[in-house]
mmCIF file of C-alpha atoms in Angstrom:
data_model
loop_
_atom_site.group_PDB
_atom_site.id
_atom_site.type_symbol
_atom_site.label_atom_id
_atom_site.label_comp_id
_atom_site.label_asym_id
_atom_site.label_seq_id
_atom_site.Cartn_x
_atom_site.Cartn_y
_atom_site.Cartn_z
ATOM 1 C CA MET A 1 0.174 0.127 0.215
ATOM 2 C CA SER A 2 1.389 3.325 -0.981
ATOM 3 C CA GLY A 3 2.897 5.641 1.486
ATOM 4 C CA ASP A 4 -0.329 8.369 1.330
ATOM 5 C CA ALA A 5 -2.625 5.710 1.984
ATOM 6 C CA PRO A 6 -5.291 6.973 4.082
ATOM 7 C CA VAL A 7 -4.485 3.274 6.069
ATOM 8 C CA LEU A 8 -0.993 1.834 5.788
ATOM 9 C CA PHE A 9 -1.065 -1.655 5.737
ATOM 10 C CA GLN A 10 1.945 -4.000 6.266
ATOM 11 C CA HIS A 11 2.524 -7.773 6.609
ATOM 12 C CA GLU A 12 5.502 -8.993 7.846
ATOM 13 C CA ASN A 13 6.254 -12.553 9.653
ATOM 14 C CA GLY A 14 2.313 -12.824 10.275
ATOM 15 C CA VAL A 15 1.998 -9.421 12.100
ATOM 16 C CA ALA A 16 -0.466 -7.219 10.278
ATOM 17 C CA ARG A 17 0.414 -3.331 10.891
ATOM 18 C CA LEU A 18 -2.715 -0.742 10.333
ATOM 19 C CA THR A 19 -1.531 2.708 10.593
ATOM 20 C CA LEU A 20 -3.949 5.712 10.503
ATOM 21 C CA ASN A 21 -1.964 7.735 8.094
ATOM 22 C CA ARG A 22 -3.598 11.317 8.273
ATOM 23 C CA PRO A 23 -1.363 12.746 10.157
ATOM 24 C CA ASP A 24 -1.680 16.647 8.915
ATOM 25 C CA ALA A 25 -5.093 16.280 10.210
ATOM 26 C CA GLY A 26 -4.715 14.408 13.649
ATOM 27 C CA ASN A 27 -5.739 10.997 11.812
ATOM 28 C CA THR A 28 -9.619 12.238 11.836
ATOM 29 C CA ILE A 29 -11.759 9.802 10.308
ATOM 30 C CA ASP A 30 -13.257 10.841 6.495
ATOM 31 C CA LEU A 31 -14.720 8.751 4.206
ATOM 32 C CA PRO A 32 -11.611 7.127 2.097
ATOM 33 C CA LEU A 33 -9.727 6.551 5.663
ATOM 34 C CA ALA A 34 -12.876 4.604 7.022
ATOM 35 C CA ARG A 35 -13.585 2.665 4.277
ATOM 36 C CA ALA A 36 -9.490 1.890 3.653
ATOM 37 C CA LEU A 37 -9.613 0.681 7.527
ATOM 38 C CA MET A 38 -12.724 -1.481 6.609
ATOM 39 C CA ASP A 39 -11.293 -3.374 3.715
ATOM 40 C CA ALA A 40 -7.768 -3.355 5.941
ATOM 41 C CA ALA A 41 -9.771 -5.061 8.476
ATOM 42 C CA ILE A 42 -11.344 -7.711 6.204
ATOM 43 C CA ALA A 43 -7.958 -8.282 4.953
ATOM 44 C CA CYS A 44 -6.724 -9.082 8.343
ATOM 45 C CA ASP A 45 -9.654 -11.295 9.409
ATOM 46 C CA GLU A 46 -9.299 -13.669 5.903
ATOM 47 C CA ASP A 47 -5.823 -13.840 5.940
ATOM 48 C CA ASP A 48 -4.624 -17.012 8.060
ATOM 49 C CA ALA A 49 -0.881 -16.229 7.702
ATOM 50 C CA ILE A 50 -1.746 -12.896 10.137
ATOM 51 C CA ARG A 51 -1.068 -14.251 13.811
ATOM 52 C CA VAL A 52 -1.710 -10.672 15.241
ATOM 53 C CA VAL A 53 -3.012 -7.154 14.202
ATOM 54 C CA VAL A 54 -1.474 -3.886 15.342
ATOM 55 C CA LEU A 55 -3.051 -0.598 15.164
ATOM 56 C CA THR A 56 -1.833 2.793 15.532
ATOM 57 C CA GLY A 57 -1.583 6.203 14.330
ATOM 58 C CA ALA A 58 0.979 8.217 12.350
ATOM 59 C CA GLY A 59 2.557 11.382 13.480
ATOM 60 C CA LYS A 60 1.841 13.138 17.099
ATOM 61 C CA MET A 61 -1.856 11.888 17.363
ATOM 62 C CA PHE A 62 -3.552 8.542 17.395
ATOM 63 C CA CYS A 63 -6.958 9.668 16.165
ATOM 64 C CA ALA A 64 -8.759 12.958 16.660
ATOM 65 C CA GLY A 65 -12.177 11.413 15.899
ATOM 66 C CA GLY A 66 -14.041 12.499 12.718
ATOM 67 C CA ASP A 67 -13.363 15.114 10.495
ATOM 68 C CA ILE A 68 -15.303 18.184 10.882
ATOM 69 C CA ASP A 69 -14.087 19.989 8.247
ATOM 70 C CA GLY A 70 -15.887 17.347 6.427
ATOM 71 C CA PHE A 71 -18.782 17.583 8.812
ATOM 72 C CA ALA A 72 -19.100 21.422 8.405
ATOM 73 C CA VAL A 73 -18.644 21.338 4.068
ATOM 74 C CA ALA A 74 -21.711 18.275 4.457
ATOM 75 C CA GLY A 75 -23.928 20.994 5.597
ATOM 76 C CA GLU A 76 -27.722 20.218 5.605
ATOM 77 C CA ASP A 77 -26.698 16.646 4.401
ATOM 78 C CA THR A 78 -24.436 15.671 7.689
ATOM 79 C CA GLY A 79 -26.942 12.690 8.561
ATOM 80 C CA THR A 80 -26.211 11.321 5.466
ATOM 81 C CA LEU A 81 -22.570 12.001 5.686
ATOM 82 C CA PHE A 82 -22.729 10.235 9.010
ATOM 83 C CA LYS A 83 -24.433 7.224 8.027
ATOM 84 C CA HIS A 84 -21.978 6.752 5.137
ATOM 85 C CA LEU A 85 -19.115 6.899 7.486
ATOM 86 C CA THR A 86 -20.309 4.639 10.441
ATOM 87 C CA ALA A 87 -21.269 2.057 7.842
ATOM 88 C CA PRO A 88 -17.429 1.134 7.254
ATOM 89 C CA VAL A 89 -16.093 2.204 10.272
ATOM 90 C CA HIS A 90 -18.827 0.276 12.396
ATOM 91 C CA SER A 91 -17.789 -2.720 9.811
ATOM 92 C CA ALA A 92 -13.861 -2.270 10.561
ATOM 93 C CA VAL A 93 -14.989 -2.184 14.654
ATOM 94 C CA SER A 94 -16.654 -5.376 14.266
ATOM 95 C CA LYS A 95 -14.369 -7.088 12.001
ATOM 96 C CA LEU A 96 -11.199 -6.274 14.442
ATOM 97 C CA MET A 97 -13.304 -7.567 17.219
ATOM 98 C CA ARG A 98 -14.326 -10.777 16.032
ATOM 99 C CA MET A 99 -11.415 -11.886 14.226
ATOM 100 C CA GLU A 100 -9.812 -15.144 15.609
ATOM 101 C CA LYS A 101 -6.366 -13.169 16.048
ATOM 102 C CA PRO A 102 -5.297 -10.571 18.863
ATOM 103 C CA LEU A 103 -5.211 -6.987 18.369
ATOM 104 C CA VAL A 104 -2.857 -4.487 19.591
ATOM 105 C CA THR A 105 -3.537 -0.861 19.781
ATOM 106 C CA VAL A 106 -0.651 1.300 20.111
ATOM 107 C CA ILE A 107 -1.940 4.528 21.311
ATOM 108 C CA ASN A 108 1.125 6.902 20.201
ATOM 109 C CA GLY A 109 -1.501 10.249 21.192
ATOM 110 C CA PRO A 110 -4.265 11.748 21.825
ATOM 111 C CA ALA A 111 -7.600 9.549 20.904
ATOM 112 C CA ALA A 112 -10.825 11.573 20.950
ATOM 113 C CA GLY A 113 -14.462 10.467 19.811
ATOM 114 C CA ALA A 114 -14.296 7.429 17.185
ATOM 115 C CA GLY A 115 -10.227 7.634 17.953
ATOM 116 C CA LEU A 116 -11.108 6.393 21.553
ATOM 117 C CA SER A 117 -13.479 3.668 19.922
ATOM 118 C CA LEU A 118 -10.485 2.776 17.966
ATOM 119 C CA ALA A 119 -8.172 2.641 20.987
ATOM 120 C CA LEU A 120 -9.858 0.606 23.412
ATOM 121 C CA MET A 121 -10.873 -2.308 20.936
ATOM 122 C CA GLY A 122 -7.517 -3.545 21.406
ATOM 123 C CA ASP A 123 -6.891 -7.044 23.732
ATOM 124 C CA VAL A 124 -3.802 -5.061 24.378
ATOM 125 C CA VAL A 125 -3.777 -1.278 25.007
ATOM 126 C CA ILE A 126 -0.403 0.281 24.891
ATOM 127 C CA ALA A 127 -0.170 4.407 25.373
ATOM 128 C CA ALA A 128 2.567 6.573 25.136
ATOM 129 C CA ARG A 129 2.798 8.892 28.879
ATOM 130 C CA SER A 130 1.868 11.838 26.472
ATOM 131 C CA ALA A 131 -1.569 10.460 25.126
ATOM 132 C CA LYS A 132 -4.974 11.875 25.965
ATOM 133 C CA PHE A 133 -8.136 10.312 26.172
ATOM 134 C CA ALA A 134 -11.434 11.730 25.461
ATOM 135 C CA PHE A 135 -14.679 11.048 24.397
ATOM 136 C CA ALA A 136 -15.512 14.763 23.134
ATOM 137 C CA TYR A 137 -18.870 13.656 21.209
ATOM 138 C CA GLY A 138 -20.985 16.256 23.672
ATOM 139 C CA ALA A 139 -18.500 19.152 23.145
ATOM 140 C CA ILE A 140 -19.676 19.502 19.766
ATOM 141 C CA GLY A 141 -23.446 18.332 20.178
ATOM 142 C CA LEU A 142 -23.244 14.822 18.962
ATOM 143 C CA THR A 143 -23.787 11.292 20.376
ATOM 144 C CA PRO A 144 -21.150 8.262 19.911
ATOM 145 C CA ASP A 145 -20.290 6.313 17.566
ATOM 146 C CA GLY A 146 -17.482 3.187 16.620
ATOM 147 C CA GLY A 147 -18.527 1.531 19.768
ATOM 148 C CA ALA A 148 -17.975 3.592 22.606
ATOM 149 C CA SER A 149 -21.063 3.325 24.458
ATOM 150 C CA TRP A 150 -20.333 -0.007 24.223
ATOM 151 C CA PHE A 151 -16.602 -0.611 25.419
ATOM 152 C CA LEU A 152 -17.200 2.177 27.882
ATOM 153 C CA PRO A 153 -19.655 0.683 30.647
ATOM 154 C CA ARG A 154 -17.765 -2.827 30.255
ATOM 155 C CA LEU A 155 -14.088 -1.611 31.013
ATOM 156 C CA ILE A 156 -14.718 0.817 33.418
ATOM 157 C CA GLY A 157 -18.167 0.520 35.117
ATOM 158 C CA MET A 158 -21.526 2.465 34.338
ATOM 159 C CA ARG A 159 -20.811 5.364 36.882
ATOM 160 C CA ARG A 160 -16.935 5.757 34.929
ATOM 161 C CA ALA A 161 -18.469 5.598 31.600
ATOM 162 C CA GLN A 162 -21.627 8.150 32.599
ATOM 163 C CA GLU A 163 -18.650 11.045 34.211
ATOM 164 C CA LEU A 164 -16.773 10.198 30.861
ATOM 165 C CA ALA A 165 -19.400 10.435 28.039
ATOM 166 C CA LEU A 166 -21.709 13.100 29.667
ATOM 167 C CA LEU A 167 -18.775 15.504 31.503
ATOM 168 C CA ASN A 168 -16.153 15.180 28.558
ATOM 169 C CA ARG A 169 -13.466 14.442 30.984
ATOM 170 C CA ARG A 170 -10.010 14.177 29.521
ATOM 171 C CA LEU A 171 -7.836 11.685 30.755
ATOM 172 C CA SER A 172 -4.285 11.218 30.826
ATOM 173 C CA GLY A 173 -2.236 7.826 30.194
ATOM 174 C CA GLU A 174 -1.677 7.505 33.509
ATOM 175 C CA GLU A 175 -5.519 8.374 34.806
ATOM 176 C CA ALA A 176 -6.494 5.781 31.494
ATOM 177 C CA ALA A 177 -4.686 2.954 32.945
ATOM 178 C CA GLU A 178 -5.922 3.788 36.605
ATOM 179 C CA LEU A 179 -9.092 3.078 35.384
ATOM 180 C CA GLY A 180 -8.792 0.104 33.374
ATOM 181 C CA LEU A 181 -9.455 1.626 30.380
ATOM 182 C CA ILE A 182 -6.012 1.138 28.784
ATOM 183 C CA THR A 183 -3.802 -1.931 29.570
ATOM 184 C CA ARG A 184 -0.469 0.243 30.574
ATOM 185 C CA VAL A 185 1.007 3.489 29.527
ATOM 186 C CA VAL A 186 4.808 3.897 29.012
ATOM 187 C CA ASP A 187 7.716 6.769 28.235
ATOM 188 C CA ASP A 188 6.842 7.813 25.036
ATOM 189 C CA GLU A 189 10.462 6.842 23.697
ATOM 190 C CA ALA A 190 9.808 3.104 25.167
ATOM 191 C CA LEU A 191 6.472 2.733 23.168
ATOM 192 C CA ALA A 192 7.350 0.996 20.425
ATOM 193 C CA GLU A 193 9.601 -1.412 22.269
ATOM 194 C CA GLU A 194 7.238 -2.054 24.655
ATOM 195 C CA ALA A 195 4.708 -2.641 21.727
ATOM 196 C CA ASP A 196 7.019 -5.212 19.807
ATOM 197 C CA LYS A 197 7.513 -7.151 22.936
ATOM 198 C CA VAL A 198 3.919 -7.765 23.266
ATOM 199 C CA VAL A 199 3.573 -8.568 19.810
ATOM 200 C CA ALA A 200 6.347 -10.786 19.561
ATOM 201 C CA GLN A 201 4.873 -12.563 22.520
ATOM 202 C CA LEU A 202 1.087 -12.648 20.853
ATOM 203 C CA SER A 203 2.548 -13.631 17.295
ATOM 204 C CA ALA A 204 4.216 -16.752 19.155
ATOM 205 C CA SER A 205 1.122 -17.909 20.869
ATOM 206 C CA ALA A 206 -1.237 -20.332 19.983
ATOM 207 C CA THR A 207 -3.280 -17.902 17.591
ATOM 208 C CA ARG A 208 -6.579 -20.062 17.529
ATOM 209 C CA ALA A 209 -6.913 -20.389 20.921
ATOM 210 C CA MET A 210 -6.570 -16.923 21.634
ATOM 211 C CA GLY A 211 -9.503 -16.318 18.844
ATOM 212 C CA ARG A 212 -11.812 -18.710 20.826
ATOM 213 C CA THR A 213 -10.901 -16.831 24.119
ATOM 214 C CA ARG A 214 -11.334 -13.714 22.823
ATOM 215 C CA ASN A 215 -14.662 -14.843 21.497
ATOM 216 C CA LEU A 216 -15.429 -16.394 24.964
ATOM 217 C CA LEU A 217 -14.559 -12.952 26.801
ATOM 218 C CA LEU A 218 -16.748 -11.181 24.402
ATOM 219 C CA SER A 219 -20.035 -13.434 24.932
ATOM 220 C CA SER A 220 -19.810 -13.388 28.694
ATOM 221 C CA PHE A 221 -21.690 -10.648 29.455
ATOM 222 C CA THR A 222 -24.655 -11.459 27.819
ATOM 223 C CA ASN A 223 -24.611 -15.229 28.602
ATOM 224 C CA SER A 224 -25.766 -17.137 31.765
ATOM 225 C CA LEU A 225 -23.387 -19.509 33.312
ATOM 226 C CA GLU A 226 -24.407 -22.786 31.813
ATOM 227 C CA GLU A 227 -24.461 -21.259 28.444
ATOM 228 C CA GLN A 228 -20.640 -19.725 28.540
ATOM 229 C CA MET A 229 -19.812 -23.143 30.328
ATOM 230 C CA GLU A 230 -21.450 -24.629 26.864
ATOM 231 C CA LEU A 231 -19.144 -22.435 24.773
ATOM 232 C CA GLU A 232 -15.949 -23.169 26.790
ATOM 233 C CA ALA A 233 -16.660 -26.857 26.576
ATOM 234 C CA ARG A 234 -16.988 -26.491 22.597
ATOM 235 C CA ALA A 235 -13.935 -24.284 22.367
ATOM 236 C CA ILE A 236 -11.416 -25.923 24.236
ATOM 237 C CA SER A 237 -12.646 -29.203 22.382
ATOM 238 C CA LEU A 238 -12.018 -27.739 19.544
ATOM 239 C CA SER A 239 -8.344 -26.534 20.766
ATOM 240 C CA SER A 240 -7.052 -29.556 21.592
ATOM 241 C CA ARG A 241 -7.657 -30.944 18.324
ATOM 242 C CA ASP A 242 -5.109 -28.397 16.725
ATOM 243 C CA GLU A 243 -2.580 -26.197 18.888
ATOM 244 C CA GLY A 244 -3.374 -28.178 21.978
ATOM 245 C CA ARG A 245 -2.017 -31.009 20.567
ATOM 246 C CA GLU A 246 1.327 -29.134 19.793
ATOM 247 C CA GLY A 247 0.962 -27.490 23.528
ATOM 248 C CA VAL A 248 0.376 -30.625 25.158
ATOM 249 C CA ALA A 249 3.590 -32.443 23.488
ATOM 250 C CA ALA A 250 5.975 -29.590 24.212
ATOM 251 C CA PHE A 251 4.714 -29.506 27.820
ATOM 252 C CA LEU A 252 5.646 -33.208 28.422
ATOM 253 C CA GLU A 253 8.944 -33.074 26.355
ATOM 254 C CA LYS A 254 9.626 -29.932 28.368
ATOM 255 C CA ARG A 255 10.184 -27.811 25.448
ATOM 256 C CA LYS A 256 9.175 -24.712 24.239
ATOM 257 C CA PRO A 257 5.944 -24.883 21.977
ATOM 258 C CA ASP A 258 5.962 -24.137 18.473
ATOM 259 C CA PHE A 259 2.411 -22.970 17.426
ATOM 260 C CA THR A 260 4.001 -21.410 13.985
ATOM 261 C CA ARG A 261 4.020 -24.751 12.481
#
C-alpha cells in the first residue's frame, strides 16, 4: 500500500500493522480513511497467515475522531454523511473485534471521539505517556459511535462511563491505565519497544486458541453461566484438536511449543 494511503497496511512475519495515515489532520476519520480501515480489517480477518494485528496512528496523534471540517462542508447533508461514515467504521470495528487473532492498539498520541473507540478495542492497549483520552462527542453536540457506548461501561463500569461521556472528562495516560481503560502506559520513547515485545509474544502464541478466548470473553456479558460453560466446552474441545496437541506435546517433552508450524 502506498505511503500516502489513508491507512497503511504492512504484513510481515505474521504481523499485520495498520497505521491511520492522515497525520496533518490528526488522523481524523473521513470517508476514504473509513473505507480503507474497513478493507484492512477484512484483509486481517480473512488472511490465516496473519497471527496478530497492530493498530496505531502516524505522527503525533492516534486519532482525533471524525473529520469536523468534513462535517461542516456537508452542511444539511451531515445526517447522510454520518451514515456513510459509520457503516465502514462499524464494519471495521466489528471485524477487528470478532476476528480470531489478537489485536494490539498502540496509542502514540491523543485519542478522542471515534479515535477513543478504535483505541479501546485492542486486547492489549499500550499508550505513550503523552497520550490523552477524551469522549469528546458531547462537546460538539454529537452522540457516540464506533462502539464507544459499548466499550466504556464494560471496561470501567457504568458510573465512570457516565462521567466520561456526559462531562467530557479528559484523561491522561496514567489516569486511563488506573481506571482500567487501557492496559498500560509507558514513556513515549519506550512505546515502540514495548509494543514490539507484546506483539512478539502474541505472534508466537496459539493464535486459534486466543481467537476462541477472545470470543468467549466477548460473549460472557450476555450469556448465563451454563451457556458460557457450554461455549467453553466446545472451544476447548476444538483447541485440543489443533494447537492443543502441540502445546501438550511440548509440555511433556519439556520444550517450548512451536505454534507457528
